[in-house]
Amino acid sequence: MTDDTTPPAAPRIVTAEHARLAEATGAAEDVLFEANPWYEWGPYLSERAWGTVREDYSDSGDAWDYFPHDHARSRAFRWNEDGMAGLSDIRHDLCLGLALWNGADPILKERMFGLTGPQGNHGEDVKEYWWYPDALPSHAWLRWRYHYPQAAFPYQQLVEENARRSRDEPEFELLDTGAFDGGRYWSVDVAYAKASPTEVLARITLENHSSEEAAISVLPTMWFRNTWRVSGGEAPSLFLDGDGVAVEHPRLAGYRLDAAPTKEGVRPQALFCDNETNTARLFGSAPVTAYPKDGINDHVVSGADTVNPQHRGTKASWWHQVTVPGGGRVELRLRLHRPSPGQVTPPAGWSGSYFDDVMAARERDADEFYAAIAPAEIAAEPMQVMRQSCAGLIWSKQMYPYRVNRWLDGDPTQPAPPAGHRNGRNTGWRHLDSFDVLAMPDPWEYPWFAAWDLAFHSITWAHLDPAFAKYQLLVLLREWFQHPNGALPSYEWNFDDVNPPVHALAAIRVFVIDGGTDLHFLKRVFNKLLLNFTWWLNRQDPDGNNLFGGGFLGLDNISPIDRSHLPPGFKLDQADGTAWMAYYSVAMLTLATKLAEYDDVYEDMVVKFLEQTVLIMDALEDSGCYDTEDGFFYDRLTDPSGNSFPIRVQTLVGLIPALPAVALPTQDTDRNRRLRKRFASRLEQTERHEILDWQVRGSGESRRTLLSVLPMDKLARLFGTLFDEEAFLSPHGLRSLSKRHNTPYTVPGLPTAAIQYEPAESRTAMYGGNSNWRGPVWLPVNYLIIRALLQYDQFFGPEFTVEYPTRSGHHLTLREIAGDLADRLVSIWLPGPDGRRPVYGGVDLLQNDPAWKDNLLFYEYFHGDNGAGLGAMHQTGWSALVADLLLDPPHHSHRLVFGDTADAATTTGPPETTMFNKIEGRLSVSGESRSAREL
């Protein structure tokens, strides 16, 4: 029995970075607030705050139009801040970012530019190039890289050309404008190294890739988030203090940002303004201050008298003006620190050998950390993929302040929002009150959490910082996020949307990756997920027949119809809705079974979820979603006249029923005898228990029960389609839509509801046109299929094989297939025989130029035929799952919740039938290899 109050075991200290992470104490959420001093400064600053829901106070709910990019330099944000290469303190009071000016742009480059949803021909789209080369989870080491054109940035050309293009044409990118032709650009590398939790050293390296001399202004900028305007309190202050910009603030007093002179001895100039809206420019009203938020911008670009000559304000920059010869580089050094009592400045100054030593030490720490967690046999290129994907995940952390009731009603010191705002988006979530550091899907395109994305983020985070991974799963289950009715908030644009219930699976993976000992965490997750599971039962099964919907379910436009907004009078039975619920039930059963090993209180929950799984299996069997002729699951649509018919489109929707699977240990213990007796008694009360297709094999310690929604005959037929290279199997993973749909399919009776295999960007405007589940490869569902294959393999062992690819004549074990699918996904980023990385497609600069080709981007999804990256470019949320595939390779993964796969293969005798198994055993396993086709 384990006491709920028992804290998790301290992590094993392997490297200096592990020692930093081990400084956290207490519960997982305490890690974020002073429990670990190394978290005080981190990459919590978003790369886009404009155009977000939180900053939208419009009557119509048009966030893009209410707060556009053109306002961002001049208008104080209400809830959060944005910037480039940004850091902030953990409470998001003080921010540090980078501004640049090439001498030709009409504005400073303070934030990334991109198109709004309505502007892009395929939805919102950032039009810049930057990367996250390296990072440590404690933020003791961070690297960021950006490429900045030397000619005027083509803002208007990007807007106009993309507006001209239709959805049938590709997006017009910054590279297409010729902005980087002839090497006329700067590469800007920023490295942060912590000498201590309160001392951050910053190195900015600028390289002129042109053959000609060029000048650039570099402005490291520090500012306060504007909280005083709504609180009515006194504003904090930044002021010049000798060679530093000093901080005057109730909590952060004593911090200062020092800037070293260049090698030539030139010191930068300090500029000050206020983080206040330029009301005169934006609204034609009286100014709040003579030195507004864009004061430094206007002073640098046009020489305006808009910086405070008293060297004081709430925003300050060090203005470096440097000229660099063609092919040359220059380095700038800064120090953000708060001197500790008795701390002595290095005799030769902080910017000399002391600076170099700290930088080298932190980079060495990163090398040691990743070497310690990576498999010993990993090669250099996969190591680079793993390390950069992890870095992107770390850089995607953001502080997320959002108090919904205050946002809806407005601040007491400000005018009330219009009625459309107060009664619009997220009105049912007034309890939501976030002030948390969350792992975001993407710092620019998706700078807000998404529930099922966050579950996937936590899996890779478990390899890096298990405490933070656990917090990501726990926080959405806390009372300030989870709805009182049990629902989890989906994503900022619509908390009411329904995401696939993958939190329980994520909790299992985090628990296992962390060593499988933190039962305290497992209990907390399980108990709160019970509320969410009950919400699914009560809200997503309107007819009470265990057929579940959900509409959106995170798969956006995977259907020819918008499943969240059906035509009037139509009803949809979703094959994936019910299957996702079966997946949830199996995952909760897995959690309950593990917890019951230590606490017999959870035996009731084992029986409950066994029963629930049977009910859902029963409902899925009766739903009519399975097509016996095609051997595939389809959504079924019922029209207003009552006519019901399948939507015969082969998508990942039809493969979700294959995901619920777990190989449970069924050793002949007193506990399992009790469970079998109780469940057998309960099962007798069900009407269709004969559909239960569990199989038991082995004896003694190796005895296992396979719990799967599908019988093997249906599973084998699905595998035949799934592993067909003319259908789902691509060189770089599993497609979201079968390639067999090259010929368009139209829903009978709905001529506008059509779908066709589109390996790249979608031509539909559904969900804003910025998503495509109509052909491309998506990592999250690929990942779930890989995990399911390992569960099946854990039961069947090496004697069970499947033809792979279909019609190839080659038979592999399910573990070998899982490994090959993982290899295909990883290969997206690896150089092929021709030296080209599939992720960069036909873009020669990205493929060949030394300044570009080894900087990796982790896209939202990937071309269904060639693996080229598509969608958001920095989706190192769930695309960082590639790191989990490298750190825990499916070929020899032992990180399964109930032990090593080898256990299942130790016995080759016939399966045993128990009270769990209510049908005759249909598997006949002998020492010879058996294929799925034979079963």
mmCIF file of C-alpha atoms in Angstrom, residues 690-848:
data_model
loop_
_atom_site.group_PDB
_atom_site.id
_atom_site.type_symbol
_atom_site.label_atom_id
_atom_site.label_comp_id
_atom_site.label_asym_id
_atom_site.label_seq_id
_atom_site.Cartn_x
_atom_site.Cartn_y
_atom_site.Cartn_z
ATOM 1 C CA GLU A 690 -20.065 -13.349 -26.568
ATOM 2 C CA ILE A 691 -18.479 -10.620 -28.675
ATOM 3 C CA LEU A 692 -15.696 -10.319 -26.083
ATOM 4 C CA ASP A 693 -12.524 -11.376 -27.837
ATOM 5 C CA TRP A 694 -9.882 -11.475 -25.142
ATOM 6 C CA GLN A 695 -7.183 -14.054 -25.443
ATOM 7 C CA VAL A 696 -5.064 -15.484 -22.685
ATOM 8 C CA ARG A 697 -1.727 -17.172 -23.247
ATOM 9 C CA GLY A 698 1.227 -18.227 -21.227
ATOM 10 C CA SER A 699 1.378 -19.523 -17.696
ATOM 11 C CA GLY A 700 2.843 -18.475 -14.403
ATOM 12 C CA GLU A 701 4.628 -15.143 -14.472
ATOM 13 C CA SER A 702 4.325 -14.818 -18.270
ATOM 14 C CA ARG A 703 0.560 -15.199 -18.400
ATOM 15 C CA ARG A 704 -1.182 -12.335 -20.195
ATOM 16 C CA THR A 705 -4.647 -11.295 -21.290
ATOM 17 C CA LEU A 706 -5.081 -9.323 -24.498
ATOM 18 C CA LEU A 707 -7.807 -6.746 -24.272
ATOM 19 C CA SER A 708 -8.626 -5.490 -27.746
ATOM 20 C CA VAL A 709 -11.758 -3.930 -29.213
ATOM 21 C CA LEU A 710 -11.314 -5.804 -32.490
ATOM 22 C CA PRO A 711 -11.206 -9.550 -33.076
ATOM 23 C CA MET A 712 -8.162 -10.666 -35.002
ATOM 24 C CA ASP A 713 -10.006 -11.237 -38.256
ATOM 25 C CA LYS A 714 -11.067 -7.570 -38.407
ATOM 26 C CA LEU A 715 -7.674 -6.407 -37.168
ATOM 27 C CA ALA A 716 -5.915 -8.413 -39.859
ATOM 28 C CA ARG A 717 -8.078 -6.867 -42.587
ATOM 29 C CA LEU A 718 -7.392 -3.370 -41.232
ATOM 30 C CA PHE A 719 -3.670 -4.130 -41.207
ATOM 31 C CA GLY A 720 -3.916 -5.178 -44.848
ATOM 32 C CA THR A 721 -5.226 -1.712 -45.755
ATOM 33 C CA LEU A 722 -3.038 0.186 -43.288
ATOM 34 C CA PHE A 723 0.206 -1.341 -44.583
ATOM 35 C CA ASP A 724 -0.689 -0.988 -48.264
ATOM 36 C CA GLU A 725 1.627 1.424 -50.079
ATOM 37 C CA GLU A 726 -1.202 2.201 -52.474
ATOM 38 C CA ALA A 727 -3.357 3.232 -49.531
ATOM 39 C CA PHE A 728 -1.947 4.476 -46.192
ATOM 40 C CA LEU A 729 1.703 3.413 -46.043
ATOM 41 C CA SER A 730 4.023 6.105 -47.385
ATOM 42 C CA PRO A 731 7.835 6.218 -47.365
ATOM 43 C CA HIS A 732 7.605 8.543 -44.362
ATOM 44 C CA GLY A 733 4.782 7.131 -42.249
ATOM 45 C CA LEU A 734 1.061 6.537 -42.472
ATOM 46 C CA ARG A 735 -1.070 8.945 -44.466
ATOM 47 C CA SER A 736 -4.183 10.487 -42.981
ATOM 48 C CA LEU A 737 -6.265 9.604 -46.066
ATOM 49 C CA SER A 738 -5.854 6.594 -48.300
ATOM 50 C CA LYS A 739 -4.085 7.283 -51.565
ATOM 51 C CA ARG A 740 -6.841 5.228 -53.214
ATOM 52 C CA HIS A 741 -8.948 8.388 -53.042
ATOM 53 C CA ASN A 742 -7.103 10.053 -55.902
ATOM 54 C CA THR A 743 -10.565 10.016 -57.443
ATOM 55 C CA PRO A 744 -12.801 12.447 -55.503
ATOM 56 C CA TYR A 745 -15.554 11.056 -53.302
ATOM 57 C CA THR A 746 -18.820 12.955 -52.808
ATOM 58 C CA VAL A 747 -21.270 12.229 -49.998
ATOM 59 C CA PRO A 748 -24.580 11.011 -51.500
ATOM 60 C CA GLY A 749 -27.176 13.761 -51.348
ATOM 61 C CA LEU A 750 -24.617 16.419 -50.374
ATOM 62 C CA PRO A 751 -22.931 17.520 -53.613
ATOM 63 C CA THR A 752 -20.758 20.108 -51.861
ATOM 64 C CA ALA A 753 -19.372 17.540 -49.374
ATOM 65 C CA ALA A 754 -16.445 16.033 -51.233
ATOM 66 C CA ILE A 755 -12.959 14.796 -50.475
ATOM 67 C CA GLN A 756 -9.904 13.766 -52.471
ATOM 68 C CA TYR A 757 -6.417 12.567 -51.589
ATOM 69 C CA GLU A 758 -4.286 15.699 -51.229
ATOM 70 C CA PRO A 759 -0.758 14.878 -50.060
ATOM 71 C CA ALA A 760 0.119 18.528 -49.456
ATOM 72 C CA GLU A 761 -2.049 21.496 -48.485
ATOM 73 C CA SER A 762 -5.806 21.177 -48.515
ATOM 74 C CA ARG A 763 -8.018 23.108 -50.889
ATOM 75 C CA THR A 764 -10.909 23.337 -48.448
ATOM 76 C CA ALA A 765 -11.612 26.343 -46.232
ATOM 77 C CA MET A 766 -12.890 24.096 -43.443
ATOM 78 C CA TYR A 767 -11.385 25.034 -40.048
ATOM 79 C CA GLY A 768 -9.902 28.193 -41.472
ATOM 80 C CA GLY A 769 -8.014 26.387 -44.205
ATOM 81 C CA ASN A 770 -4.947 25.973 -42.018
ATOM 82 C CA SER A 771 -5.185 22.243 -41.434
ATOM 83 C CA ASN A 772 -5.000 19.183 -43.620
ATOM 84 C CA TRP A 773 -5.909 15.651 -42.628
ATOM 85 C CA ARG A 774 -6.633 14.745 -46.244
ATOM 86 C CA GLY A 775 -3.409 12.992 -47.137
ATOM 87 C CA PRO A 776 -0.388 14.265 -45.208
ATOM 88 C CA VAL A 777 1.437 12.321 -42.496
ATOM 89 C CA TRP A 778 0.731 13.447 -38.918
ATOM 90 C CA LEU A 779 3.023 12.288 -36.135
ATOM 91 C CA PRO A 780 0.511 11.957 -33.272
ATOM 92 C CA VAL A 781 -1.734 9.292 -34.794
ATOM 93 C CA ASN A 782 1.281 7.521 -36.297
ATOM 94 C CA TYR A 783 2.706 7.472 -32.804
ATOM 95 C CA LEU A 784 -0.479 5.980 -31.313
ATOM 96 C CA ILE A 785 -0.504 3.243 -33.948
ATOM 97 C CA ILE A 786 3.131 2.406 -33.153
ATOM 98 C CA ARG A 787 2.303 2.160 -29.446
ATOM 99 C CA ALA A 788 -0.721 -0.076 -30.219
ATOM 100 C CA LEU A 789 1.426 -2.403 -32.348
ATOM 101 C CA LEU A 790 3.800 -2.811 -29.426
ATOM 102 C CA GLN A 791 0.893 -3.750 -27.168
ATOM 103 C CA TYR A 792 -0.289 -6.396 -29.637
ATOM 104 C CA ASP A 793 3.263 -7.667 -29.987
ATOM 105 C CA GLN A 794 3.645 -7.843 -26.219
ATOM 106 C CA PHE A 795 0.883 -10.417 -26.246
ATOM 107 C CA PHE A 796 1.584 -12.401 -29.430
ATOM 108 C CA GLY A 797 5.360 -12.391 -29.374
ATOM 109 C CA PRO A 798 7.774 -13.094 -32.244
ATOM 110 C CA GLU A 799 5.915 -16.075 -33.745
ATOM 111 C CA PHE A 800 3.089 -13.836 -34.963
ATOM 112 C CA THR A 801 3.817 -12.037 -38.238
ATOM 113 C CA VAL A 802 2.013 -9.794 -40.706
ATOM 114 C CA GLU A 803 2.708 -9.191 -44.383
ATOM 115 C CA TYR A 804 4.458 -5.839 -44.587
ATOM 116 C CA PRO A 805 4.104 -3.984 -46.892
ATOM 117 C CA THR A 806 0.878 -5.537 -48.144
ATOM 118 C CA ARG A 807 1.453 -7.782 -51.219
ATOM 119 C CA SER A 808 5.233 -7.668 -50.708
ATOM 120 C CA GLY A 809 5.550 -11.279 -49.611
ATOM 121 C CA HIS A 810 7.598 -10.147 -46.593
ATOM 122 C CA HIS A 811 6.319 -11.000 -43.129
ATOM 123 C CA LEU A 812 7.424 -9.105 -40.030
ATOM 124 C CA THR A 813 6.517 -9.201 -36.370
ATOM 125 C CA LEU A 814 4.394 -6.364 -35.077
ATOM 126 C CA ARG A 815 7.400 -5.048 -33.151
ATOM 127 C CA GLU A 816 9.440 -4.994 -36.350
ATOM 128 C CA ILE A 817 6.625 -3.168 -38.128
ATOM 129 C CA ALA A 818 6.421 -0.619 -35.305
ATOM 130 C CA GLY A 819 10.168 -0.123 -35.631
ATOM 131 C CA ASP A 820 9.954 0.353 -39.380
ATOM 132 C CA LEU A 821 7.150 2.897 -39.046
ATOM 133 C CA ALA A 822 9.280 4.783 -36.509
ATOM 134 C CA ASP A 823 12.225 4.683 -38.918
ATOM 135 C CA ARG A 824 10.069 6.084 -41.698
ATOM 136 C CA LEU A 825 9.000 8.985 -39.485
ATOM 137 C CA VAL A 826 12.533 9.717 -38.297
ATOM 138 C CA SER A 827 13.783 9.610 -41.905
ATOM 139 C CA ILE A 828 11.792 12.790 -42.597
ATOM 140 C CA TRP A 829 14.697 14.730 -41.040
ATOM 141 C CA LEU A 830 17.643 12.522 -42.020
ATOM 142 C CA PRO A 831 19.756 13.053 -45.153
ATOM 143 C CA GLY A 832 18.921 10.439 -47.771
ATOM 144 C CA PRO A 833 21.376 8.749 -50.144
ATOM 145 C CA ASP A 834 21.414 11.979 -52.172
ATOM 146 C CA GLY A 835 22.231 14.017 -49.065
ATOM 147 C CA ARG A 836 18.852 15.773 -49.090
ATOM 148 C CA ARG A 837 16.491 15.838 -46.119
ATOM 149 C CA PRO A 838 12.874 14.977 -47.073
ATOM 150 C CA VAL A 839 11.573 17.627 -44.640
ATOM 151 C CA TYR A 840 12.901 20.415 -46.891
ATOM 152 C CA GLY A 841 11.434 19.028 -50.116
ATOM 153 C CA GLY A 842 12.632 20.782 -53.251
ATOM 154 C CA VAL A 843 13.964 23.946 -51.591
ATOM 155 C CA ASP A 844 17.615 23.888 -52.671
ATOM 156 C CA LEU A 845 18.809 26.567 -50.249
ATOM 157 C CA LEU A 846 17.506 24.572 -47.291
ATOM 158 C CA GLN A 847 18.952 21.380 -48.728
ATOM 159 C CA ASN A 848 22.435 22.496 -49.700
#
